[in-house]
Short mmCIF file of C-alpha atoms and ligand atoms in Angstrom, two decimals:
data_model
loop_
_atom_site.label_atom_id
_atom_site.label_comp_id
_atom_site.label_asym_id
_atom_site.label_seq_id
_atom_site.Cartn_x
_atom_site.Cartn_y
_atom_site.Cartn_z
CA UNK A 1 132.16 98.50 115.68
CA UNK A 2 128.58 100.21 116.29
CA UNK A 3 127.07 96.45 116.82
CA UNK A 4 129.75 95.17 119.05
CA UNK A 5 129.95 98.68 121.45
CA UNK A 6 126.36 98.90 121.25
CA UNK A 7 126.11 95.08 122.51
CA UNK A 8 129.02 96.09 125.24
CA UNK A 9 126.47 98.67 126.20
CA UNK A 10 123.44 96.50 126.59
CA UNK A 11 125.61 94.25 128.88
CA UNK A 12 127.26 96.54 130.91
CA UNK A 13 126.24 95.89 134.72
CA UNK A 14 125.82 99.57 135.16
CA UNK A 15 124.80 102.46 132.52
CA UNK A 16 127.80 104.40 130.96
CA UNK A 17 127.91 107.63 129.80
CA UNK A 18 128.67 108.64 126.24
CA UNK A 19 128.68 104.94 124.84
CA UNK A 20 125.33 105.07 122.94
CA UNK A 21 126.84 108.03 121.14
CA UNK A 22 130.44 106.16 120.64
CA UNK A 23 128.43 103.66 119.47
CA UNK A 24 126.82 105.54 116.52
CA UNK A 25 129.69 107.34 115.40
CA UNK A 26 131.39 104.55 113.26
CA UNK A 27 128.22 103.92 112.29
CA UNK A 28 128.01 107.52 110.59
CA UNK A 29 131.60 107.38 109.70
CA UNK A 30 130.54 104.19 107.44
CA UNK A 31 127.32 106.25 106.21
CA UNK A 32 129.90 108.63 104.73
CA UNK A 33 132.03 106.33 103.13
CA UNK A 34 128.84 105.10 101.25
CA UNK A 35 128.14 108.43 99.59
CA UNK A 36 132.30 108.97 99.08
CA UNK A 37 132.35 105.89 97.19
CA UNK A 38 129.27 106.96 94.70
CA UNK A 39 130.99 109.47 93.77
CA UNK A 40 130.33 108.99 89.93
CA UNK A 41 126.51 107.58 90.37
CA UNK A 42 125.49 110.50 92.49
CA UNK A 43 125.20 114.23 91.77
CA UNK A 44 128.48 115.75 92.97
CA UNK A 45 126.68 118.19 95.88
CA UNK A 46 124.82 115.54 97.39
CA UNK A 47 128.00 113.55 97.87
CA UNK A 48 130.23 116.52 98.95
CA UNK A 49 127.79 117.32 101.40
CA UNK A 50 126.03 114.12 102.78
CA UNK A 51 129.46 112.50 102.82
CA UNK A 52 130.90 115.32 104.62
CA UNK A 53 127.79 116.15 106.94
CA UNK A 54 128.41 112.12 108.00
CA UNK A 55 131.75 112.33 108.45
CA UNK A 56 132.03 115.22 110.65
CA UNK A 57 128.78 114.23 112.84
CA UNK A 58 130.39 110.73 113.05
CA UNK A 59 133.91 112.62 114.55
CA UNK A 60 131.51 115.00 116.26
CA UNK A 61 129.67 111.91 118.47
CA UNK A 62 133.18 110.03 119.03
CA UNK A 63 134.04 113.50 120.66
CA UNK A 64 130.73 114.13 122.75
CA UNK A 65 130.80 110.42 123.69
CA UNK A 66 134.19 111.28 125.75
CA UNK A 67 132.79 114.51 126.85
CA UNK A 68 129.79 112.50 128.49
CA UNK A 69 132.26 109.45 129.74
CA UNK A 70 134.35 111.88 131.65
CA UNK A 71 131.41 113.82 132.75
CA UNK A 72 132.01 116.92 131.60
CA UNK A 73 129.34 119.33 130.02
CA UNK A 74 128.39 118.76 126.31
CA UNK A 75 128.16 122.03 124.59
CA UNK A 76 126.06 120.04 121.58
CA UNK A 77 124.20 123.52 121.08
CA UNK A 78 127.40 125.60 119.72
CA UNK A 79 128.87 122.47 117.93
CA UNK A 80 126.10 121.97 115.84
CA UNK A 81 125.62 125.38 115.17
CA UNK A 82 129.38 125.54 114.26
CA UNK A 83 128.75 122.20 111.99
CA UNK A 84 125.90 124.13 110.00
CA UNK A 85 127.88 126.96 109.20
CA UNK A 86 130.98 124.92 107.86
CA UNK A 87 128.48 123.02 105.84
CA UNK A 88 126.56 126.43 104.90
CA UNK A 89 130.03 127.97 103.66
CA UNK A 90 130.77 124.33 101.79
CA UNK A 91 127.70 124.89 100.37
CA UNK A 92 128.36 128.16 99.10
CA UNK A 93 132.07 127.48 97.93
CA UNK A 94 130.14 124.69 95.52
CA UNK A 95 127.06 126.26 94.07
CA UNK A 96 127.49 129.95 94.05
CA UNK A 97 131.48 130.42 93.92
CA UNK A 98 133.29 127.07 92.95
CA UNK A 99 136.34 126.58 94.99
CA UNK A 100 138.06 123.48 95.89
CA UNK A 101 140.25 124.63 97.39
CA UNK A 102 138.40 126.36 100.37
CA UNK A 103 136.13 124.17 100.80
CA UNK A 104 138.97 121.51 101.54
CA UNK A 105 140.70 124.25 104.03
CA UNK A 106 137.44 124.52 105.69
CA UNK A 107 137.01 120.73 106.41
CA UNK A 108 140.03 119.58 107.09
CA UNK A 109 140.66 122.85 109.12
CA UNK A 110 137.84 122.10 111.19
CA UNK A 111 138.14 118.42 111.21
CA UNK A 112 141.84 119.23 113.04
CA UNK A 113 140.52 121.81 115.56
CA UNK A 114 137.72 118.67 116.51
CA UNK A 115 140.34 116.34 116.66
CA UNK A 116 142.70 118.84 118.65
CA UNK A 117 139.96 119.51 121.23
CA UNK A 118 139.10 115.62 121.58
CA UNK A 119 142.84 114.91 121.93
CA UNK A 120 142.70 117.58 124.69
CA UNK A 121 140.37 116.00 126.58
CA UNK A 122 141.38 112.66 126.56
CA UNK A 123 144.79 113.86 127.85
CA UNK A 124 143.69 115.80 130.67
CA UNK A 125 140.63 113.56 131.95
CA UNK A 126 142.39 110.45 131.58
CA UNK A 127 145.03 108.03 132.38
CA UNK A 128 146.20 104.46 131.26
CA UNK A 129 146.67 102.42 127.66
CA UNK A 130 143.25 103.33 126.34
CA UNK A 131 143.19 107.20 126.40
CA UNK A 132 147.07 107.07 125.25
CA UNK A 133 145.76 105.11 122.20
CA UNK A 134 142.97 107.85 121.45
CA UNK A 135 145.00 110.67 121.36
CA UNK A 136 147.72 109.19 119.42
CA UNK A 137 145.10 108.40 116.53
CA UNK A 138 143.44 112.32 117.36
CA UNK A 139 146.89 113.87 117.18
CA UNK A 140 147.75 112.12 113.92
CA UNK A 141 144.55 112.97 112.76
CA UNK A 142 144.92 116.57 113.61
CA UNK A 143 148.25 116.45 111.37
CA UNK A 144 146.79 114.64 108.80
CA UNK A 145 143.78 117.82 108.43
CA UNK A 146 145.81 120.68 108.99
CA UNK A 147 148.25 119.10 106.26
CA UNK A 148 145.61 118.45 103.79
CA UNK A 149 144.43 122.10 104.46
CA UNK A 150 148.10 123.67 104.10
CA UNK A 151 148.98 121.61 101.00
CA UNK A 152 145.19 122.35 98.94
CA UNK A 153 147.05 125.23 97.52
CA UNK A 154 149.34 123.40 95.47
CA UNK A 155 147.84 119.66 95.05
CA UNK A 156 144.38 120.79 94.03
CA UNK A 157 143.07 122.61 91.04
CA UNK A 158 140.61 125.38 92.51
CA UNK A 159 137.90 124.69 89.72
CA UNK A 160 137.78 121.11 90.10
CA UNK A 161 134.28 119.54 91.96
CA UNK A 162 135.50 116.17 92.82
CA UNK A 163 138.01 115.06 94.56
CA UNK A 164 141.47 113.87 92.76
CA UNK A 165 142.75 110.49 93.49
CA UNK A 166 146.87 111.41 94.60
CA UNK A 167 148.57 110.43 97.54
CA UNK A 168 147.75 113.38 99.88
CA UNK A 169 144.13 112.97 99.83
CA UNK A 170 144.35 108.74 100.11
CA UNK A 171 146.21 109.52 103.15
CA UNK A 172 143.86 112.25 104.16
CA UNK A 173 140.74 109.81 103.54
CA UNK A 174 142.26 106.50 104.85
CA UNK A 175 143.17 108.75 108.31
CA UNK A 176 139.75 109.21 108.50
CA UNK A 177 138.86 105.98 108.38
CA UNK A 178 141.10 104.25 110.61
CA UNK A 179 140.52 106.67 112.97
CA UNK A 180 136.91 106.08 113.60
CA UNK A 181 138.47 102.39 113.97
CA UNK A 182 140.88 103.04 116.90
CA UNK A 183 139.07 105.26 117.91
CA UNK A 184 135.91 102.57 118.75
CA UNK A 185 138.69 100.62 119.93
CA UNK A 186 139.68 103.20 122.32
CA UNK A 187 136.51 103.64 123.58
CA UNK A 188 135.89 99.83 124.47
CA UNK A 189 139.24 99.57 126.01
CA UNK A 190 138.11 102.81 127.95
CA UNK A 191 134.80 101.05 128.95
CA UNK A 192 136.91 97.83 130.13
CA UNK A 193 139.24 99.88 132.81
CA UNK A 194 136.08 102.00 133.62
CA UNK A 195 134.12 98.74 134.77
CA UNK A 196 136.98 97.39 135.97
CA UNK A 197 137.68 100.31 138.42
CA UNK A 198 134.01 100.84 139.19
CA UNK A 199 134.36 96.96 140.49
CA UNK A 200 137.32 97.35 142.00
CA UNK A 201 135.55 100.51 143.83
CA UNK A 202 132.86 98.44 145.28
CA UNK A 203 135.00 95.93 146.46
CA UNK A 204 137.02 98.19 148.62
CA UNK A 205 134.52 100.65 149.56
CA UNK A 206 131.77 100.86 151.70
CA UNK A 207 128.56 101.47 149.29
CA UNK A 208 127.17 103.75 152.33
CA UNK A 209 129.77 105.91 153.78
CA UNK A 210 132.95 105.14 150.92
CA UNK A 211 135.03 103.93 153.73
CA UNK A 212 137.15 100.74 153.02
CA UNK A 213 135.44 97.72 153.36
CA UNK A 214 136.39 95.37 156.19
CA UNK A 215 138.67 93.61 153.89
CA UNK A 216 140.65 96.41 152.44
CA UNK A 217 141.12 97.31 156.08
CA UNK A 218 142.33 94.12 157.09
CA UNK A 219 145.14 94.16 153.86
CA UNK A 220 145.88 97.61 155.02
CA UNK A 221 146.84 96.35 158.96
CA UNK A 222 148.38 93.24 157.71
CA UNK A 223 150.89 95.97 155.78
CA UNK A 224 151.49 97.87 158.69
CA UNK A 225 151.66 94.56 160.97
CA UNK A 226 154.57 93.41 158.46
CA UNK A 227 156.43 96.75 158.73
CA UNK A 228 156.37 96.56 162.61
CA UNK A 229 157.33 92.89 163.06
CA UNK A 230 160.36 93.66 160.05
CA UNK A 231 161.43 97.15 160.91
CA UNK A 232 159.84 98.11 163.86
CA UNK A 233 157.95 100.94 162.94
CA UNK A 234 155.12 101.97 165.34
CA UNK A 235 151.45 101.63 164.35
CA UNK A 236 148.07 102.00 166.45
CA UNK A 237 145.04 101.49 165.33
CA UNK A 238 141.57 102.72 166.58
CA UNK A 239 137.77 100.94 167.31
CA UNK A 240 135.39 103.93 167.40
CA UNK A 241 131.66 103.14 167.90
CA UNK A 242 128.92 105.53 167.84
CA UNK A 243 127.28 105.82 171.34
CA UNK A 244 123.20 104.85 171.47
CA UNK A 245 123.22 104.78 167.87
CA UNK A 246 120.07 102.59 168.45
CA UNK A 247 118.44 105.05 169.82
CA UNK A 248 119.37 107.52 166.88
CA UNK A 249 117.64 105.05 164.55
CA UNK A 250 114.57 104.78 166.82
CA UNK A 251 113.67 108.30 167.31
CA UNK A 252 114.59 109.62 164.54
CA UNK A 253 114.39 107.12 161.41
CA UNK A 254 117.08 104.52 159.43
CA UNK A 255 117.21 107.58 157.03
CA UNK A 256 118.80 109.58 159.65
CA UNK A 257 120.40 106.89 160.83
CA UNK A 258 122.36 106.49 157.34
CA UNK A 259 123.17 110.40 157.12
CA UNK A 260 124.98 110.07 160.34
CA UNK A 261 127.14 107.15 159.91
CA UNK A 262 128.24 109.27 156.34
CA UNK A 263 128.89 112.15 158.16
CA UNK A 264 130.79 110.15 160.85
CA UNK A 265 132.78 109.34 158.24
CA UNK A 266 133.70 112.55 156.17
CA UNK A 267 134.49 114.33 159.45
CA UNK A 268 136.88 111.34 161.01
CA UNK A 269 138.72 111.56 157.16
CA UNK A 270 138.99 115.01 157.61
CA UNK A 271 141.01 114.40 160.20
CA UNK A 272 143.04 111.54 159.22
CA UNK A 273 146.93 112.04 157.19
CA UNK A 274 146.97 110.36 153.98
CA UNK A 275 148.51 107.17 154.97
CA UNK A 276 146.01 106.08 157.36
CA UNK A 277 143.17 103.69 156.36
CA UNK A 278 139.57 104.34 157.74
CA UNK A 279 137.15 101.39 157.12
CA UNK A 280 133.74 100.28 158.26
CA UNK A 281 134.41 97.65 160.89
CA UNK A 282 130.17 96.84 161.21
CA UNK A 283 127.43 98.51 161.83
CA UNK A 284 128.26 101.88 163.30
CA UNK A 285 131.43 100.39 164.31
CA UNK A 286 134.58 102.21 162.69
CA UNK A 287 138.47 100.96 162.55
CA UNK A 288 141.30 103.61 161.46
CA UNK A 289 144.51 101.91 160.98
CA UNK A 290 147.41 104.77 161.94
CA UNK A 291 150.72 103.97 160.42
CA UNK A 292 153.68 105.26 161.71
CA UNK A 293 151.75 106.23 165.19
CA UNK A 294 152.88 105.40 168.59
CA UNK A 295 150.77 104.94 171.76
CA UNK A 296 150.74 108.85 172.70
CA UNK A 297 149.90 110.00 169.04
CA UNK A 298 147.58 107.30 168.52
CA UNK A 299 145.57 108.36 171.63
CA UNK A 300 146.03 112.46 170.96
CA UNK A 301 144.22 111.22 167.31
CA UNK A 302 141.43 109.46 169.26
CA UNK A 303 140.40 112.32 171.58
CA UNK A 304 140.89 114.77 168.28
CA UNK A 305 138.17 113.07 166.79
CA UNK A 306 136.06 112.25 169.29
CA UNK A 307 136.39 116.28 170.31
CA UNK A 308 135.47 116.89 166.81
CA UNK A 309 132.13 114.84 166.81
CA UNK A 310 131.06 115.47 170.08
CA UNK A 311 131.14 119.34 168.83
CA UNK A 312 129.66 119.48 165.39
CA UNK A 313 126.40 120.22 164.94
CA UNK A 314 125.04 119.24 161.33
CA UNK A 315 121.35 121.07 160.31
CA UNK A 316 118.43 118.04 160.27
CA UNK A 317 120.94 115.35 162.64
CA UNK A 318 121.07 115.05 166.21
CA UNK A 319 124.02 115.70 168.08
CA UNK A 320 126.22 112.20 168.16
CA UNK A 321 129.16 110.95 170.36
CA UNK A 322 131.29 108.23 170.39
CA UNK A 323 133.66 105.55 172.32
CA UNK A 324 136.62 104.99 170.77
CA UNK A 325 139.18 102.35 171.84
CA UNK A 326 143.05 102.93 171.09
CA UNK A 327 145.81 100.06 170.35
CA UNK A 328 149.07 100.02 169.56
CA UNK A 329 151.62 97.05 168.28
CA UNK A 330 153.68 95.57 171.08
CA UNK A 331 155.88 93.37 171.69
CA UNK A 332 153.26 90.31 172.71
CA UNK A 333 150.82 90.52 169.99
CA UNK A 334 150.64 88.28 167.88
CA UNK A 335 149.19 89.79 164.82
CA UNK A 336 146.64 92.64 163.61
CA UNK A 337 143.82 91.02 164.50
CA UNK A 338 145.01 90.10 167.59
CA UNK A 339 145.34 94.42 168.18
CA UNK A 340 142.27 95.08 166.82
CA UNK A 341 140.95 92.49 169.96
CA UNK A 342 142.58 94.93 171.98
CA UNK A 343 140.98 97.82 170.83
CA UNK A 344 137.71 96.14 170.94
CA UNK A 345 138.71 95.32 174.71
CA UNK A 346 139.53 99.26 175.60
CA UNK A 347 136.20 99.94 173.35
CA UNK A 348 134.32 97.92 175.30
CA UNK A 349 135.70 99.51 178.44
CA UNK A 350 135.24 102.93 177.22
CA UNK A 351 131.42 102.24 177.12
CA UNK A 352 131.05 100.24 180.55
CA UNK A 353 132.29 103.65 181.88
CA UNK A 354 130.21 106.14 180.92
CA UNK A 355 130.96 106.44 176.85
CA UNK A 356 131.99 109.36 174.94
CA UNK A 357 135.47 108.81 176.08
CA UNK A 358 138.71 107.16 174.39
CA UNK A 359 140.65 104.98 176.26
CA UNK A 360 144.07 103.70 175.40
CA UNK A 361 145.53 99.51 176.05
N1 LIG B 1 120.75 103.51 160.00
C1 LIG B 1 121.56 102.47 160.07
N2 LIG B 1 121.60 101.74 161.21
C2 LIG B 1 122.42 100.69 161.30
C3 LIG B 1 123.23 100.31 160.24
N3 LIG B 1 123.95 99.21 160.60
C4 LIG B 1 123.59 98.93 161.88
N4 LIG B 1 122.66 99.82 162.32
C5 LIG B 1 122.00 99.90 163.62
O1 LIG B 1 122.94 100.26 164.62
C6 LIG B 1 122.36 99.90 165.90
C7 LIG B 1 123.46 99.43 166.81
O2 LIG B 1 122.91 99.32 168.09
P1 LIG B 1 123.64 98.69 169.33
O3 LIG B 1 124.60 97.63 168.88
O4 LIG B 1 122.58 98.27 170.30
O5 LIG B 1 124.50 99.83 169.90
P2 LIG B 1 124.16 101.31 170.37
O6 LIG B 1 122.72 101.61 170.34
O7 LIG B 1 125.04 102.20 169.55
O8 LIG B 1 124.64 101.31 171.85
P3 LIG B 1 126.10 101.43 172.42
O9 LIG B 1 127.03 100.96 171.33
O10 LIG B 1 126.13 100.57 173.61
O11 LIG B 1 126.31 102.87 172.75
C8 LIG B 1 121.31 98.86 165.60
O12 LIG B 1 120.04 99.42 165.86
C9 LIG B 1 121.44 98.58 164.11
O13 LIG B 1 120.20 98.34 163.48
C10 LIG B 1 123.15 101.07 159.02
O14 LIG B 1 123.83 100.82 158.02
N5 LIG B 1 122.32 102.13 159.01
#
């Protein structure tokens, strides 16, 4: 699993967060399994704690990995500090006062409060088959420890310094280990709908201001085209162009230039109810398809905005206006792009007299 996520990695089209570190836990996860398995060939403390300092760094990474994926803040400092001590206090249960017992309560104790905390995460940060997966395995997991833990009292001898072959511990090792199997799995099925959505993203999103691209704006009129022509419902849509935005570019830099069309944008989506669709048309050119709008809202929403940019004043950009031209379906168009002409005509007639004005065909 560490060769094939670490190859994903390599040949991801953009860098991901947290994979190098998904891809070493199995790796470590393995490692332990190594040192579990020499049991009889190796001296007893250098198996309990190399194969337990592996397996808990190996759960450790799977959970840091997600931390890093979903971008939140890695508090490595306090978990490794934490991992020291439960390996200090192993340590101590082993040489200085022998008990089984607690040392297996403090593993598997801790191994369930990692797993509960991953598990946590995964549910609250995110969505679809791949994080359901994850914290299925982490919840298990979770059970798995804290049952281990609760039944040491009675399954395990407290003198005894290797670990006894019955059916609580299999379980309780084989958990372990198909865990950090799923688990890898999770994580490249993560990866996959990550990609896919960051794709999807670019596709229907401006890479400059996050509006919709032209052709996500076109799909969204062609819905509201097909709701007018079947049920009638009124929809308007709006051309807005930034006046002398040449100009803007000449005096004052492309830079600039850039900072104003994304600030164009965040203050027109302020504006805008959830339904509507705001997409770079072209250049500094802007379409916002209204659903559910009529002629007299459509044109109120035109002069709201155009108020609105006409009157902010942003620290480092000049002041801006803009023409905006207003359309709304009736009964002789013939489709959306046939409104969107019409908007482009009133546009076009908004400039020719004087700009900074919104008129309605
Ligand atoms: N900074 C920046 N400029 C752009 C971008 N896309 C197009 N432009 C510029 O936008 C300017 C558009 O100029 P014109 O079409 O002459 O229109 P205008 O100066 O706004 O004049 P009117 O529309 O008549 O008010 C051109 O100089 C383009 O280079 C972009 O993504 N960033």
């Amino acid at each position: 699993m560490t060769m094939v996520l670490w190859g994903v990695r390599r040949n991801l089209p953009v860098a991901m967060p947290g994979v190098p570190a998904w891809s070493m836990a199995p790796l470590l996860c393995a490692a332990s399994t190594v040192f579990f398995s020499l049991d009889q060939r190796l001296p007893g403390f250098v198996v309990m704690l190399a194969g337990n300092a592996l397996l808990m760094s190996g759960l450790g990474l799977f959970y840091f990995g997600s931390l890093r994926f979903w971008h939140q803040s890695c508090p490595w400092r306090s978990w490794t500090a934490g991992g020291a001590a439960l390996l200090a206090a192993m340590s101590y249960f082993y040489c200085f006062q022998p008990d089984f017992r607690a040392r297996t309560m403090l593993f598997a104790g801790s191994m369930a409060v990692c797993a509960f905390a991953h598990a946590r995460l995964l549910q609250r940060h995110g969505k679809g088959f791949s994080c359901r997966l994850s914290v299925i395995v982490l919840a298990t997991l979770c059970g798995v420890s804290m049952l281990r833990a609760a039944t040491t009292f009675w399954l395990d001898a407290p003198d005894s310094t290797r670990v006894m072959q019955m059916p609580m511990q299999q379980l309780y090792a084989v958990s372990f280990h198909l865990a950090a199997l799923l688990l890898s799995i999770g994580g490249l099925l993560m990866l996959s709908e990550r990609v896919r959505y960051e794709f999807e993203h670019q596709a229907s999103h401006d890479s400059l201001t996050g509006a919709f691209t032209r052709r996500t704006l076109f799909q969204a009129g062609e819905r509201e085209w097909t709701r007018w022509t079947r049920y009638g419902r009124p929809f308007s849509v709006l051309l807005l162009d930034i006046d002398r935005f040449k100009s803007i570019n000449d005096r004052w830099g492309h830079p600039t230039g850039d900072k104003v069309l994304q600030e164009c944008t965040t203050l027109i989506a302020a504006l805008l109810r959830s339904g509507d669709a705001l997409g770079r048309y072209g250049g500094e050119e802007f379409v916002v398809v209204l659903g559910e709008t009529d002629g007299a809202a459509a044109w109120m929403a035109a002069e709201r905005i155009r108020q609105a940019l006409e009157q902010h004043r942003a620290p480092d950009l000049p002041a801006y206006t803009a023409s905006i031209g207003v359309a709304t379906a009736a009964a002789g168009d013939t489709g959306f792009g046939n409104l969107l002409k019409r908007a482009d005509m009133a546009l076009y007639q908004a400039k020719a007299s004087g700009r900074n004005r919104s008129i309605a065909l």
